[in-house]
XYZ file of N, CA and C in Angstrom:
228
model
N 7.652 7.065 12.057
C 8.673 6.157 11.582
C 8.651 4.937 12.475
N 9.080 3.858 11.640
C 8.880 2.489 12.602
C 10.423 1.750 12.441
N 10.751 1.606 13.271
C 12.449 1.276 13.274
C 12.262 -0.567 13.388
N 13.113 -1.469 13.005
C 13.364 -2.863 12.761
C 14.632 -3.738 13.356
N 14.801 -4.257 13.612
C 15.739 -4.996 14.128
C 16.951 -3.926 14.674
N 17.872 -4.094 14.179
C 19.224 -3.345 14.476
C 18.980 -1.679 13.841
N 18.056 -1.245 13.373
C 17.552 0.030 13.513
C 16.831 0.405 14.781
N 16.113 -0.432 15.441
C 15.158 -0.415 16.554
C 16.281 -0.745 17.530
N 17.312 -1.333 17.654
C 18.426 -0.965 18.273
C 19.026 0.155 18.625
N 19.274 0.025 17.604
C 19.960 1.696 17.785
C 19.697 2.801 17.977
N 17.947 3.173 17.611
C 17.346 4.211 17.914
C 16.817 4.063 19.298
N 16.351 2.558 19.734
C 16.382 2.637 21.358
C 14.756 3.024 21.365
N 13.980 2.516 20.209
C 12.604 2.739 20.256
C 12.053 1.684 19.070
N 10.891 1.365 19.282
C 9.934 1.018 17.798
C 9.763 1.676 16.828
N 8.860 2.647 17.282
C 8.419 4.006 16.376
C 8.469 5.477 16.993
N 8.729 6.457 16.204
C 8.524 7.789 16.519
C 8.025 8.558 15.593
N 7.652 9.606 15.936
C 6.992 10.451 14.767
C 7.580 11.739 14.844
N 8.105 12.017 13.560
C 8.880 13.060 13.159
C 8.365 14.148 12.005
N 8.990 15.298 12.558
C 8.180 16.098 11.467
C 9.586 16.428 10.256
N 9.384 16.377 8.949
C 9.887 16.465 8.274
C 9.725 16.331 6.722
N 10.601 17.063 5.691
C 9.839 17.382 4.302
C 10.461 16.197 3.490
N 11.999 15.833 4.019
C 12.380 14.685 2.943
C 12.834 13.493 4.035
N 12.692 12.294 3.420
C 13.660 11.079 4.452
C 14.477 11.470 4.712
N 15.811 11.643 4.508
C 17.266 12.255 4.820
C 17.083 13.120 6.370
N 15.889 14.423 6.374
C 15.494 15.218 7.285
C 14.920 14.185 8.455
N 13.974 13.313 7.973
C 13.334 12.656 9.183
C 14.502 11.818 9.621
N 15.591 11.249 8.775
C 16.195 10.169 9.773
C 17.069 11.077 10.320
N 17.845 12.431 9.776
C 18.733 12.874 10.772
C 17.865 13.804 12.095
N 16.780 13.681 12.086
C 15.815 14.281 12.938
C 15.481 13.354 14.217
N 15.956 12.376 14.076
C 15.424 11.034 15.015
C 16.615 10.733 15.984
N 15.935 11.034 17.445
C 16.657 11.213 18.302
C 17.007 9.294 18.468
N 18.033 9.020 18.929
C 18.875 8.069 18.828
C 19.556 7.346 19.862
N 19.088 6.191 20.563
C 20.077 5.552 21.896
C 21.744 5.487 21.471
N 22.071 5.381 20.378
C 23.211 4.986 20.082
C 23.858 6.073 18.436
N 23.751 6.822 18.772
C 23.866 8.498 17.762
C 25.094 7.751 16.019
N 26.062 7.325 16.545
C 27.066 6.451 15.997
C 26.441 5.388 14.799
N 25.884 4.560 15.637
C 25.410 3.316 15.662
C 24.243 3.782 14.420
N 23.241 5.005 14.515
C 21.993 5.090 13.626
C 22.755 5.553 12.705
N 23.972 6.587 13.036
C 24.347 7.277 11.317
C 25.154 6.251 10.284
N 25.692 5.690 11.401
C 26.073 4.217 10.321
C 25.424 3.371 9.683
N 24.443 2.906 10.077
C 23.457 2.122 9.571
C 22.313 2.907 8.443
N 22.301 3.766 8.513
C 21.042 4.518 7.960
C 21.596 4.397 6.465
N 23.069 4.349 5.818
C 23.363 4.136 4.703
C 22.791 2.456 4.377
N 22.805 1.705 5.198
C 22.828 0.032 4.584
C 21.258 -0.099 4.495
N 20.501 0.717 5.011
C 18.510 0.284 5.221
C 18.342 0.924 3.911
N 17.228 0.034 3.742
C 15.993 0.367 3.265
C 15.028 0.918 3.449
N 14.237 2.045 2.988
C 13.215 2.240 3.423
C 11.388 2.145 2.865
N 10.775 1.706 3.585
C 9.519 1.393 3.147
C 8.811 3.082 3.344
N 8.120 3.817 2.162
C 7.654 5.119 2.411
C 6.076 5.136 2.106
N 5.552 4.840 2.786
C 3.938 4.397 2.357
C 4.094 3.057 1.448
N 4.705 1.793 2.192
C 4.672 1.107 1.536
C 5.513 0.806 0.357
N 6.026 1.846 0.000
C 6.989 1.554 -1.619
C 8.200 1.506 -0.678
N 9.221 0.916 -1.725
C 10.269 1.021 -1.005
C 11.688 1.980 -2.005
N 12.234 2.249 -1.030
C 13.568 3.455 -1.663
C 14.760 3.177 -1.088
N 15.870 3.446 -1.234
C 16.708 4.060 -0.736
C 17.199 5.503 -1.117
N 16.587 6.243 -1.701
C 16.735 7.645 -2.083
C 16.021 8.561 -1.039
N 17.457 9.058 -0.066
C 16.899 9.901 0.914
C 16.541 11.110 0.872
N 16.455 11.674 -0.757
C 15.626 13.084 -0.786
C 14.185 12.690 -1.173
N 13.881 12.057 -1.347
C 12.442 11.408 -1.163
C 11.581 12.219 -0.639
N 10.342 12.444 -0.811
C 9.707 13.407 -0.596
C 8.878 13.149 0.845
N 8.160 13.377 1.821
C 7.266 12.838 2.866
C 5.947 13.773 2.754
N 5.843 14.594 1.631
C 4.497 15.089 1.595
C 3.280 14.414 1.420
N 2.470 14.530 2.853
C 1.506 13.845 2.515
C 1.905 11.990 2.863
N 2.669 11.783 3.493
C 2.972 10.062 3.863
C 2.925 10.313 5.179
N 2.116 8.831 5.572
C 2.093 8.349 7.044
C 2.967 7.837 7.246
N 3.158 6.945 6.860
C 4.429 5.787 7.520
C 6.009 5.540 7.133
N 6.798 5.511 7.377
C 8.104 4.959 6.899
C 8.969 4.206 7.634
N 8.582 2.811 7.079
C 9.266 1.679 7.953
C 10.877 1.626 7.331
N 11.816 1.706 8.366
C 13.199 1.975 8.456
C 13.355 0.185 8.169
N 14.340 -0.175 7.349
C 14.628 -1.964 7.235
C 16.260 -1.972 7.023
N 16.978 -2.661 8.128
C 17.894 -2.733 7.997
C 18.367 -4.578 6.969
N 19.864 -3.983 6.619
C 19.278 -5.231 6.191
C 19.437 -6.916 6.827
N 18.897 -7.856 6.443
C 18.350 -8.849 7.642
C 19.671 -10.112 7.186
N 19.789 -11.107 8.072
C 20.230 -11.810 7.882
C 19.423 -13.319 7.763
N 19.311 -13.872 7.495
C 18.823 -15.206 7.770
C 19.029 -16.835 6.834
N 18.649 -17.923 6.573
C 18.870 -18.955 5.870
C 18.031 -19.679 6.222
């Protein structure tokens, strides 16, 4: 998993690698600088799962490398 702005905050890392069968499992599996801070946020991200993107955290991880965590961004 690759964490992003105020996800990479809060988890207090870039990336980690987690073992797990659905998203929901890998993000409550992901140890956390700020425990509060990730369970709150994990409702507002997005997630990239090999590239596609979801917010449906029974989502499957069979067979996926990557899942970029995206909170969402601000900018203008």
């Amino acid at each position: 998993m690759r964490f992003f702005a105020a996800a990479r905050a809060a988890v207090g890392q870039d990336e980690t690698a987690v073992e797990a069968t659905t998203l929901d499992e890998a993000l409550r599996s992901v140890p956390a600088a700020d425990p509060d801070r990730w369970t709150a946020l994990q409702e507002r991200c997005s997630y990239l799962v090999d590239g596609v993107t979801t917010r449906d955290r029974s989502t499957t991880l069979d067979g996926v490398h990557t899942v970029d965590v995206m909170p969402p961004f601000a900018g203008g």
